[in-house]
CSV table of C-alpha atoms and ligand atoms in Angstrom, one decimal:
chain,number,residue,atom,x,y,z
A,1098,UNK,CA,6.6,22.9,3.9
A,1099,UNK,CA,7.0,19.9,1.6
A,1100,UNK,CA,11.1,19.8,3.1
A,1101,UNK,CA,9.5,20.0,6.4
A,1102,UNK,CA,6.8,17.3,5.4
A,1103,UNK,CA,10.0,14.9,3.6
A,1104,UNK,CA,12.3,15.2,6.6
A,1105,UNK,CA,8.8,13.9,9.0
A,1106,UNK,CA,8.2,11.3,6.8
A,1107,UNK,CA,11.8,10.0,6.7
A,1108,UNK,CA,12.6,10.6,10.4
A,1109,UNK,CA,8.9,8.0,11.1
A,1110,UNK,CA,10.4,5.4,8.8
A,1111,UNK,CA,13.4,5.4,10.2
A,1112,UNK,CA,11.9,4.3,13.5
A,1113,UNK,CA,10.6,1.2,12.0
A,1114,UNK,CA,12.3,-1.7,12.3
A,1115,UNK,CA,12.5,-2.6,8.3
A,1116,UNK,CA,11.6,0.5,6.3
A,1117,UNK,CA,8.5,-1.2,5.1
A,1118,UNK,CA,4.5,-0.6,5.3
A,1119,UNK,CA,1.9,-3.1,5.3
A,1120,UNK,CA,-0.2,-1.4,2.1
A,1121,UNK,CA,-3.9,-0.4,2.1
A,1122,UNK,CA,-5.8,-2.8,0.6
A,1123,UNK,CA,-9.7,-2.6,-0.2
A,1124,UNK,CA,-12.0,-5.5,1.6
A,1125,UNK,CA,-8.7,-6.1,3.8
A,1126,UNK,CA,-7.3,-4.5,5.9
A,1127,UNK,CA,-9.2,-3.2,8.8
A,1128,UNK,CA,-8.1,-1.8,12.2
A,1129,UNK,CA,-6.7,-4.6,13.3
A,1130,UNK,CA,-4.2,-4.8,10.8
A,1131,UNK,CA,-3.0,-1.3,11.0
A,1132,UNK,CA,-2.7,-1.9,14.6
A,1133,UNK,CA,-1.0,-5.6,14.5
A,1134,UNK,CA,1.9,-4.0,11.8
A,1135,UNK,CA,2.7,-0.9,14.0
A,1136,UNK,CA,2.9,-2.9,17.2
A,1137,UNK,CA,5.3,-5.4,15.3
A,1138,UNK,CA,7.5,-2.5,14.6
A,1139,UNK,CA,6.4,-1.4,10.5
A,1140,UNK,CA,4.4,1.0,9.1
A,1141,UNK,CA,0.3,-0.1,8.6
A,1142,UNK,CA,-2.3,1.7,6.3
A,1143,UNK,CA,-5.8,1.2,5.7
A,1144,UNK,CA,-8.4,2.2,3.0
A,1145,UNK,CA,-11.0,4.9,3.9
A,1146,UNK,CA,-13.2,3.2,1.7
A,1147,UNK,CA,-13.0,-0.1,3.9
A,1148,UNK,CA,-15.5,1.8,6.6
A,1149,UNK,CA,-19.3,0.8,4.8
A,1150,UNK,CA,-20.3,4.2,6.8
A,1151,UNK,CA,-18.7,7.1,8.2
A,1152,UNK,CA,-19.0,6.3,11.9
A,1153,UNK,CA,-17.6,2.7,11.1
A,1154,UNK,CA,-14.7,5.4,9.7
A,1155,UNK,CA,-14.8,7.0,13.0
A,1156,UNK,CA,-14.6,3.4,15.0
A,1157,UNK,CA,-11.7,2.2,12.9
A,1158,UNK,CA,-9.9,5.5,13.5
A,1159,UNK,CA,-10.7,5.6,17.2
A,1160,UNK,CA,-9.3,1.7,17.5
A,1161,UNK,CA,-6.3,2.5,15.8
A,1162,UNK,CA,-5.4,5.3,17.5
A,1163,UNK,CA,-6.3,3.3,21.0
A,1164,UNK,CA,-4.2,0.3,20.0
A,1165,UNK,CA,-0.9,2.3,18.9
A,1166,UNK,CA,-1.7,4.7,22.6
A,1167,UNK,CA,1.4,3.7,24.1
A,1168,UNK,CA,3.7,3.6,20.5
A,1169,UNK,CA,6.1,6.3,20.7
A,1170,UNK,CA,5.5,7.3,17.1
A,1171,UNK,CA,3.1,4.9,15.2
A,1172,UNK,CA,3.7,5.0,11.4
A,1173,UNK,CA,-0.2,4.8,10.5
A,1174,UNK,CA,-1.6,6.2,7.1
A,1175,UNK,CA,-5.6,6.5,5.8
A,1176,UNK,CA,-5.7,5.9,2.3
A,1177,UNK,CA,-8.1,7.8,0.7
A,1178,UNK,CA,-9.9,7.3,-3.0
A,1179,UNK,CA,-9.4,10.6,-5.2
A,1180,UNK,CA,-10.9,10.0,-8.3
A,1181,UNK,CA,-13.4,12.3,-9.2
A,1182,UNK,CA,-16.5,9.8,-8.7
A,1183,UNK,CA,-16.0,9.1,-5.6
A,1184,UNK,CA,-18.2,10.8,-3.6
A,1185,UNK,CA,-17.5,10.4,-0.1
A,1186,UNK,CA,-14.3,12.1,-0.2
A,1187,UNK,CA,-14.9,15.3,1.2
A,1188,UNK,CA,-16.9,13.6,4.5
A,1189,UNK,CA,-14.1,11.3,5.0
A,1190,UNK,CA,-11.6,14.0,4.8
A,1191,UNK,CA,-13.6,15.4,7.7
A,1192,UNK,CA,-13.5,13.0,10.0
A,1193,UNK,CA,-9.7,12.4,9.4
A,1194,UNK,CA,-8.7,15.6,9.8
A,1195,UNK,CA,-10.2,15.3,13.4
A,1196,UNK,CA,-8.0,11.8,13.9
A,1197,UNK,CA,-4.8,12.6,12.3
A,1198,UNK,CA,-3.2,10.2,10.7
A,1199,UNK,CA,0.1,10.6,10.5
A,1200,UNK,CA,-0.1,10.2,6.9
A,1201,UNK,CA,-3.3,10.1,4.1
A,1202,UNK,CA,-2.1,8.8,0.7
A,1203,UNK,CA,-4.3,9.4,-2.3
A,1204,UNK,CA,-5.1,7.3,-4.5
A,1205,UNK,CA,-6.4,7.2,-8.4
A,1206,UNK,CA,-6.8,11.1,-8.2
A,1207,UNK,CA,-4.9,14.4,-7.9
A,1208,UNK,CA,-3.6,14.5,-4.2
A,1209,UNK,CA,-4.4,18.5,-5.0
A,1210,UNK,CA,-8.0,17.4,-3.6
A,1211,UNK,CA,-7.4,17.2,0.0
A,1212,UNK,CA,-3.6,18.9,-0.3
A,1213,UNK,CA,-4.1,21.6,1.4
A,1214,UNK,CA,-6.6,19.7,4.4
A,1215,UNK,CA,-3.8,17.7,5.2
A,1216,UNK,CA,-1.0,20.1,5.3
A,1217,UNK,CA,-3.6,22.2,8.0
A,1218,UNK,CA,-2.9,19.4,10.0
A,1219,UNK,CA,-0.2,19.1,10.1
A,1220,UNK,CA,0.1,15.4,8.1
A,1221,UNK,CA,2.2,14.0,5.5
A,1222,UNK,CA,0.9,13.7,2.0
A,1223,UNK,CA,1.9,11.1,-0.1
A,1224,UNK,CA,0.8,10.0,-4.2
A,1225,UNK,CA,0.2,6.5,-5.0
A,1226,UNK,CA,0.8,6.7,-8.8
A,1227,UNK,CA,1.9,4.5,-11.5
A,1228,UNK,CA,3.9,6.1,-14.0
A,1229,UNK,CA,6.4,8.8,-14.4
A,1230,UNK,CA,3.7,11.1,-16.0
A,1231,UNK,CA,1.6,11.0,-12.8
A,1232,UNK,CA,4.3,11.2,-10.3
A,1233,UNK,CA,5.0,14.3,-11.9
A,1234,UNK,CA,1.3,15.5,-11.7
A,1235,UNK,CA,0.9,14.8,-8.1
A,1236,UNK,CA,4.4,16.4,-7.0
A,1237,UNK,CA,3.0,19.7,-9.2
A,1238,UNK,CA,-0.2,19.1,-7.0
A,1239,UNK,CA,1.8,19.0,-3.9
A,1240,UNK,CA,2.1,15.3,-2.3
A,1241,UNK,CA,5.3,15.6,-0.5
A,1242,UNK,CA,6.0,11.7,-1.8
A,1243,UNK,CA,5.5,9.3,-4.2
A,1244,UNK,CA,4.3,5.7,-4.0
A,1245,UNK,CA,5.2,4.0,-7.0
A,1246,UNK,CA,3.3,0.9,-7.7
A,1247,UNK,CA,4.6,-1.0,-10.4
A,1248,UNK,CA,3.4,-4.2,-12.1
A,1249,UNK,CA,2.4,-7.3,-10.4
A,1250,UNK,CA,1.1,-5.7,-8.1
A,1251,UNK,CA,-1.9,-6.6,-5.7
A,1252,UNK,CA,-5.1,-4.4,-6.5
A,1253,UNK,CA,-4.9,-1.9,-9.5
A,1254,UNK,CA,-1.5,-2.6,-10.5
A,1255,UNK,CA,1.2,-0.1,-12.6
A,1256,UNK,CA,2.1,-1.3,-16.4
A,1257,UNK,CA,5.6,-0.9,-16.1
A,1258,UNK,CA,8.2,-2.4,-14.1
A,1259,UNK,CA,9.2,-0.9,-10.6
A,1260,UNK,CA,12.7,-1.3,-11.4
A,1261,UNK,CA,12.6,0.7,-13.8
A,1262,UNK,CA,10.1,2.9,-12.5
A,1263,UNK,CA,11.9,3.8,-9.8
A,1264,UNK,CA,14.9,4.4,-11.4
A,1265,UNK,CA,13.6,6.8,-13.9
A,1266,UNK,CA,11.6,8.9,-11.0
A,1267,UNK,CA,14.4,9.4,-9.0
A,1268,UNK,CA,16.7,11.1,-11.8
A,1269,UNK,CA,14.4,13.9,-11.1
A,1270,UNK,CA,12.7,13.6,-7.9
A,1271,UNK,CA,15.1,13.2,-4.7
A,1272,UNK,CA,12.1,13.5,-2.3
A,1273,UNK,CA,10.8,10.6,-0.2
A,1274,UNK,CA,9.7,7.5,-2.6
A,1275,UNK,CA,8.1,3.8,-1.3
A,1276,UNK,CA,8.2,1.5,-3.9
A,1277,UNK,CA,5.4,-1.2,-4.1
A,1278,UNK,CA,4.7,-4.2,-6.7
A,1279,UNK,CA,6.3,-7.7,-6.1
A,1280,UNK,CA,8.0,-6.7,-3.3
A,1281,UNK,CA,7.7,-9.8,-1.0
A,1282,UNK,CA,10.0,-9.9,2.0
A,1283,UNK,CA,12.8,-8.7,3.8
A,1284,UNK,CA,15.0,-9.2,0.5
A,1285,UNK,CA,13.1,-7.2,-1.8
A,1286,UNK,CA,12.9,-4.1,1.0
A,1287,UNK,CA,16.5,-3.9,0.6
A,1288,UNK,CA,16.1,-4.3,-3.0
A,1289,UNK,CA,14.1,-1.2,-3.2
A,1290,UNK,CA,16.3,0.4,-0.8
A,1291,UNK,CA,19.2,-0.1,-3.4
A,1292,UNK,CA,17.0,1.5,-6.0
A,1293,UNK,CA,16.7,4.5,-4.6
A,1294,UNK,CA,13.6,4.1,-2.5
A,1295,UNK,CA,12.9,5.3,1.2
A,1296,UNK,CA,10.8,2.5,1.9
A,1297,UNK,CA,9.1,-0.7,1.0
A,1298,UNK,CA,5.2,-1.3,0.5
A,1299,UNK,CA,4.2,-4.9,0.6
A,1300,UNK,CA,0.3,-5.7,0.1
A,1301,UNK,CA,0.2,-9.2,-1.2
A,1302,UNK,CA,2.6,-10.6,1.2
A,1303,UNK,CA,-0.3,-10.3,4.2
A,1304,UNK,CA,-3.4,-10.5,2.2
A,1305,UNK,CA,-4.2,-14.0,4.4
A,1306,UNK,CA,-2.8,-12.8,8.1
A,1307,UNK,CA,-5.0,-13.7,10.7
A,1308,UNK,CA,-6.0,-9.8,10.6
A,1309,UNK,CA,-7.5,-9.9,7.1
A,1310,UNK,CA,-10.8,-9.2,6.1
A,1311,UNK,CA,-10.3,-11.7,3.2
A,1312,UNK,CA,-13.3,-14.7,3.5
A,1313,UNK,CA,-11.6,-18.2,4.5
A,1314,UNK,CA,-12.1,-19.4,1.0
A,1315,UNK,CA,-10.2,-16.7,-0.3
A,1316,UNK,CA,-7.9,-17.1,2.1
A,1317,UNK,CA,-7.1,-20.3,1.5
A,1318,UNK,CA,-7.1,-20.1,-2.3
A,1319,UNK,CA,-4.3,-17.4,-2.0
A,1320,UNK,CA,-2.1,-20.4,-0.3
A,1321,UNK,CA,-2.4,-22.9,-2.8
A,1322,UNK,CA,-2.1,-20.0,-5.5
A,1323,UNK,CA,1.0,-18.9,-7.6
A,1324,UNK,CA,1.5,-16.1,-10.3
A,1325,UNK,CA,0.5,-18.2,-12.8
A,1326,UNK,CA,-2.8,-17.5,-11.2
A,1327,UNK,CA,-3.1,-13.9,-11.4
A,1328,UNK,CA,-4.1,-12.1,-14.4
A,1329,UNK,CA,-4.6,-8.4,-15.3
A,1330,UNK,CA,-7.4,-7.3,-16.1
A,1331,UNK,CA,-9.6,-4.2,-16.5
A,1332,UNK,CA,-12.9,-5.7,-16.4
A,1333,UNK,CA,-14.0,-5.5,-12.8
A,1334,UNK,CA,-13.1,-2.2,-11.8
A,1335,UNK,CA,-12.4,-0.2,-15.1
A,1336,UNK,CA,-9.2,0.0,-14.1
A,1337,UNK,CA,-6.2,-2.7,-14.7
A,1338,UNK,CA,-6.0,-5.2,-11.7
A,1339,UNK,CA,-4.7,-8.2,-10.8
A,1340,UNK,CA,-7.0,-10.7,-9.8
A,1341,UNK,CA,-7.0,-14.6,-8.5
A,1342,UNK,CA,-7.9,-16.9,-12.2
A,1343,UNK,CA,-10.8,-18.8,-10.4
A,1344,UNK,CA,-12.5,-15.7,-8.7
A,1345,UNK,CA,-12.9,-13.8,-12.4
A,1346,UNK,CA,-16.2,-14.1,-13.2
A,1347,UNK,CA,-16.8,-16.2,-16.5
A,1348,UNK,CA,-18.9,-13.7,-18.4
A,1349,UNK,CA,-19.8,-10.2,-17.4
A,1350,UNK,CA,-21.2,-7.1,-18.9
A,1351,UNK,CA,-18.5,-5.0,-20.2
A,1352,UNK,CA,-17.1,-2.6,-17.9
A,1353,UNK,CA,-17.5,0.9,-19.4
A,1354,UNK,CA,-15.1,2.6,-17.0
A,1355,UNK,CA,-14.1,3.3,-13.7
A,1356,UNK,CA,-17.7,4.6,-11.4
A,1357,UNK,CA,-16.8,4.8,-7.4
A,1358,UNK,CA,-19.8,6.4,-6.6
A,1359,UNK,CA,-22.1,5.2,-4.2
A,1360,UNK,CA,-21.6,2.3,-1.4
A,1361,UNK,CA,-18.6,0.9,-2.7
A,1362,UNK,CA,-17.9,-1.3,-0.2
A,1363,UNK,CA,-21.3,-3.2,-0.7
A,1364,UNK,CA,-22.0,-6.4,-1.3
A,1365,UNK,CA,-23.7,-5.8,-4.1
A,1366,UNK,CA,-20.8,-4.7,-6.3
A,1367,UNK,CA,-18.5,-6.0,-9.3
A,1368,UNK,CA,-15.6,-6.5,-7.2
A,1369,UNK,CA,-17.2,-7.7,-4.0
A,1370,UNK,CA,-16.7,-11.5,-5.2
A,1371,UNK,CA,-13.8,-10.8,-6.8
A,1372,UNK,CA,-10.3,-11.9,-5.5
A,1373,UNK,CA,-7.4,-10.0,-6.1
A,1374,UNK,CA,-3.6,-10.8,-5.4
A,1375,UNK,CA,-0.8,-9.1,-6.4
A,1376,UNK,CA,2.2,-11.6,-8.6
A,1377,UNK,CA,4.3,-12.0,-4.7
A,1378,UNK,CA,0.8,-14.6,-4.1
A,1379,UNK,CA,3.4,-17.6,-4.3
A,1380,UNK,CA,4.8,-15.9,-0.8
A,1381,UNK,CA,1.8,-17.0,1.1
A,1382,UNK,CA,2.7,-20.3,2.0
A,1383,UNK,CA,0.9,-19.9,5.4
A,1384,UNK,CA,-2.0,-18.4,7.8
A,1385,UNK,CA,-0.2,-16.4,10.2
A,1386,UNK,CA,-1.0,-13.0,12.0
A,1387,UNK,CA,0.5,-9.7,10.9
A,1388,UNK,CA,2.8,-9.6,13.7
A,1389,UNK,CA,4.0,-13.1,13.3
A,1390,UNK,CA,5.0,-12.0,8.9
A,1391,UNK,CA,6.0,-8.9,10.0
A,1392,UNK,CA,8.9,-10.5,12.4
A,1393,UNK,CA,9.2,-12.6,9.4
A,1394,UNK,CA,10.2,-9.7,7.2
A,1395,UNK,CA,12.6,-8.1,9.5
A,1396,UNK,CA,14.1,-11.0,9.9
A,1397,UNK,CA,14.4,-11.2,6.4
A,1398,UNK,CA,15.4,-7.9,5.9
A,1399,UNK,CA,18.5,-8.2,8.3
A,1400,UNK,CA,19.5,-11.3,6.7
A,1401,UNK,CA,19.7,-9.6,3.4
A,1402,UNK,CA,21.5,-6.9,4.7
A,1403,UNK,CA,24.0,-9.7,5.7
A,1404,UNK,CA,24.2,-11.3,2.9
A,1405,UNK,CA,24.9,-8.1,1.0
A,1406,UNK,CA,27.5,-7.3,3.1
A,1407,UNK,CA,29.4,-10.4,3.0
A,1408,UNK,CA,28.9,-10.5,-1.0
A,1409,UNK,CA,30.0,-6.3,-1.5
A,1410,UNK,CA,32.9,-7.6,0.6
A,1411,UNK,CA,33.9,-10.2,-1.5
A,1412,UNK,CA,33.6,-7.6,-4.4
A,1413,UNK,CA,36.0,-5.4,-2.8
A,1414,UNK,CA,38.5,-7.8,-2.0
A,1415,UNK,CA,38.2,-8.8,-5.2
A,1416,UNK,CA,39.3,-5.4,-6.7
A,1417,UNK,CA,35.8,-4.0,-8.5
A,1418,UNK,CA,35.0,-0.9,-6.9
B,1480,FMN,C1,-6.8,-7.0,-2.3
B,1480,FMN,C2,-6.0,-5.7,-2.5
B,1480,FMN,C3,-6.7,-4.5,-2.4
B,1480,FMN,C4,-6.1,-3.3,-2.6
B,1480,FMN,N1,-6.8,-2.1,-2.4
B,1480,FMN,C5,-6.1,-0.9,-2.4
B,1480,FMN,C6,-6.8,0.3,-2.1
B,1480,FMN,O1,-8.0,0.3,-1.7
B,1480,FMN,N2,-6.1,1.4,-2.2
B,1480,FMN,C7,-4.8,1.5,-2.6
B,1480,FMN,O2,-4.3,2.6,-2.7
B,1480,FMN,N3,-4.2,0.4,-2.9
B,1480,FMN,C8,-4.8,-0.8,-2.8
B,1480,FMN,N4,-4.1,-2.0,-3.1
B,1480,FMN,C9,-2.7,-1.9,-3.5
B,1480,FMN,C10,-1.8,-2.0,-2.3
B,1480,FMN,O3,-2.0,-0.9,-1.5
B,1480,FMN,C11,-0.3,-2.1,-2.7
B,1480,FMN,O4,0.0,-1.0,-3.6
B,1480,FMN,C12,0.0,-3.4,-3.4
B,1480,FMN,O5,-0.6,-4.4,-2.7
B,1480,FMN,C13,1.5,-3.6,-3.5
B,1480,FMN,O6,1.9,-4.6,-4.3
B,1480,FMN,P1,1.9,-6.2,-3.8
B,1480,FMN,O7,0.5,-6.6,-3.6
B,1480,FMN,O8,2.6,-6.9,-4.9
B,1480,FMN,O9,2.7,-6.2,-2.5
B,1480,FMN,C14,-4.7,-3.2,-2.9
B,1480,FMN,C15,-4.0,-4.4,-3.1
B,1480,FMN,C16,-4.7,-5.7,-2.8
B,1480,FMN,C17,-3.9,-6.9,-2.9
């Protein structure tokens, strides 16, 4: 099954027109931006968690699957919270099992939660995960890839270097791999590409499209930001993330540890004021809709390719093989 699950996953991104997906992000991305980055020819993903109930779950599912109707083979994916307090799992495995999205990735748990629903269905599996120890956990557990999110990234951000991380996953895992963390555009798809990866996650990069959940003032603070403005931290959410300097809350109580229980998409939570960007922020330069940066990055992407091209060439003809 995983084979079977591998060769899906890497015949659906090779229908896109830059192997890339517009990545899940919490208090983002909604229905609309799913639907804006399949039409524009990419892959689009969306938290589970985003829904405040499970019919709003329901609704986003039903609009997504209404606005990618006439798409020959939309490259959707529900993200889905695994860790062990979050507590709406099981329900929204329910409802997602009736919708089926192509692909549910799991996130800051064991993928062996909801394995088995997904493979019933007939979906792809995939890991997010952050270090080498954990991609080897959630292969064992049976996610048929990895997503390996390395640092800089928007949201809860890896400690190591996705470079690095990528190259040391794939001298033992030859399976389908999306690299995410930094990656800003059309060059850096390729660059992932060239490290071994299937694919391209970019989060950051459309946190202010049109599309976005993201308030105006957060919107616009993300275009006059750089990376100098992001620090790590792992008082919010328990858990390291990168988050906007001004946005951090001056003092806090201590955060104990990770707790997803309850409403977590309330207003009433930690993180619900709290800004997050990922180090790419200095690639926002602009308000623009999902399609409009998602043209952007193929266009990008194909002028990498180009470029590449034309500078291997030169190599050659120099000699250096
Ligand atoms: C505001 C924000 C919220 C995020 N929320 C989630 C989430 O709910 N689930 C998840 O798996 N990843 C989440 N992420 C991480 C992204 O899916 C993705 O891994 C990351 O943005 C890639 O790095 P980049 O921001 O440098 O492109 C979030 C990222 C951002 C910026």
């Amino acid at each position: 099954l995983a084979t079977e699950q591998a060769a899906h996953l890497r015949s659906l991104l090779g229908t896109l027109r830059a192997p890339a997906l517009v990545a899940p992000m919490f208090l983002v991305s909604g229905s609309a931006m799913v639907v804006a980055a399949c039409r524009a020819g990419l892959g689009g993903a969306f938290p589970a968690a985003n829904a405040r109930t499970l019919a709003d779950l329901e609704l986003m599912c039903s609009e997504i699957a209404a606005g990618v109707d006439d798409l020959e083979e939309p490259v959707w994916a529900a993200n889905v919270l695994c860790h062990s307090s979050y507590d709406r799992l099981d329900a929204e495995m329910e409802i997602l099992l009736e919708r089926r999205p192509p692909i549910v990735i799991c996130a800051l748990g064991s993928p062996g939660r909801v394995r088995d629903q997904v493979h019933a269905q007939g979906g792809i599996l995939l890991a997010d995960v952050s270090t080498p120890t954990l991609a080897r956990k959630a292969i064992d557990a049976g996610a048929d890839g990895l997503i390996l999110v390395g640092a800089g990234a928007g949201g809860h951000a890896g400690p190591y270097n996705g470079f690095a991380l990528a190259s040391e996953v794939r001298t033992w895992w030859d399976g389908p791999m999306i690299l995410a963390g930094g990656i800003t555009g059309g060059a850096g798809v390729l660059a992932a590409q060239a490290l071994g990866a299937d694919a391209a996650y970019l989060g950051t990069r459309f946190l202010a499209a049109t599309e976005s959940l993201a308030s105006s003032e957060y919107r616009a603070e993300l275009v006059s930001s750089s990376m100098e403005d992001v620090v790590l931290s792992d008082q919010v959410t328990g858990v390291p993330a990168n988050w906007l300097r001004p946005s951090l809350p001056r003092s806090s109580e201590p955060v104990q540890g990770p707790d997803f229980s309850g409403a977590i998409a309330a207003k009433s939570r930690a993180w619900a004021e709290v800004w997050s960007a990922g180090h790419g922020v200095g690639s926002i330069t602009e308000l623009a809709t999902t399609g409009v940066l998602a043209d952007q990055v193929v266009r990008e992407y194909a002028d990498a390719v180009r470029r590449l091209d034309e500078q291997t060439r030169g190599v050659e003809q120099q000699g250096v093989r």
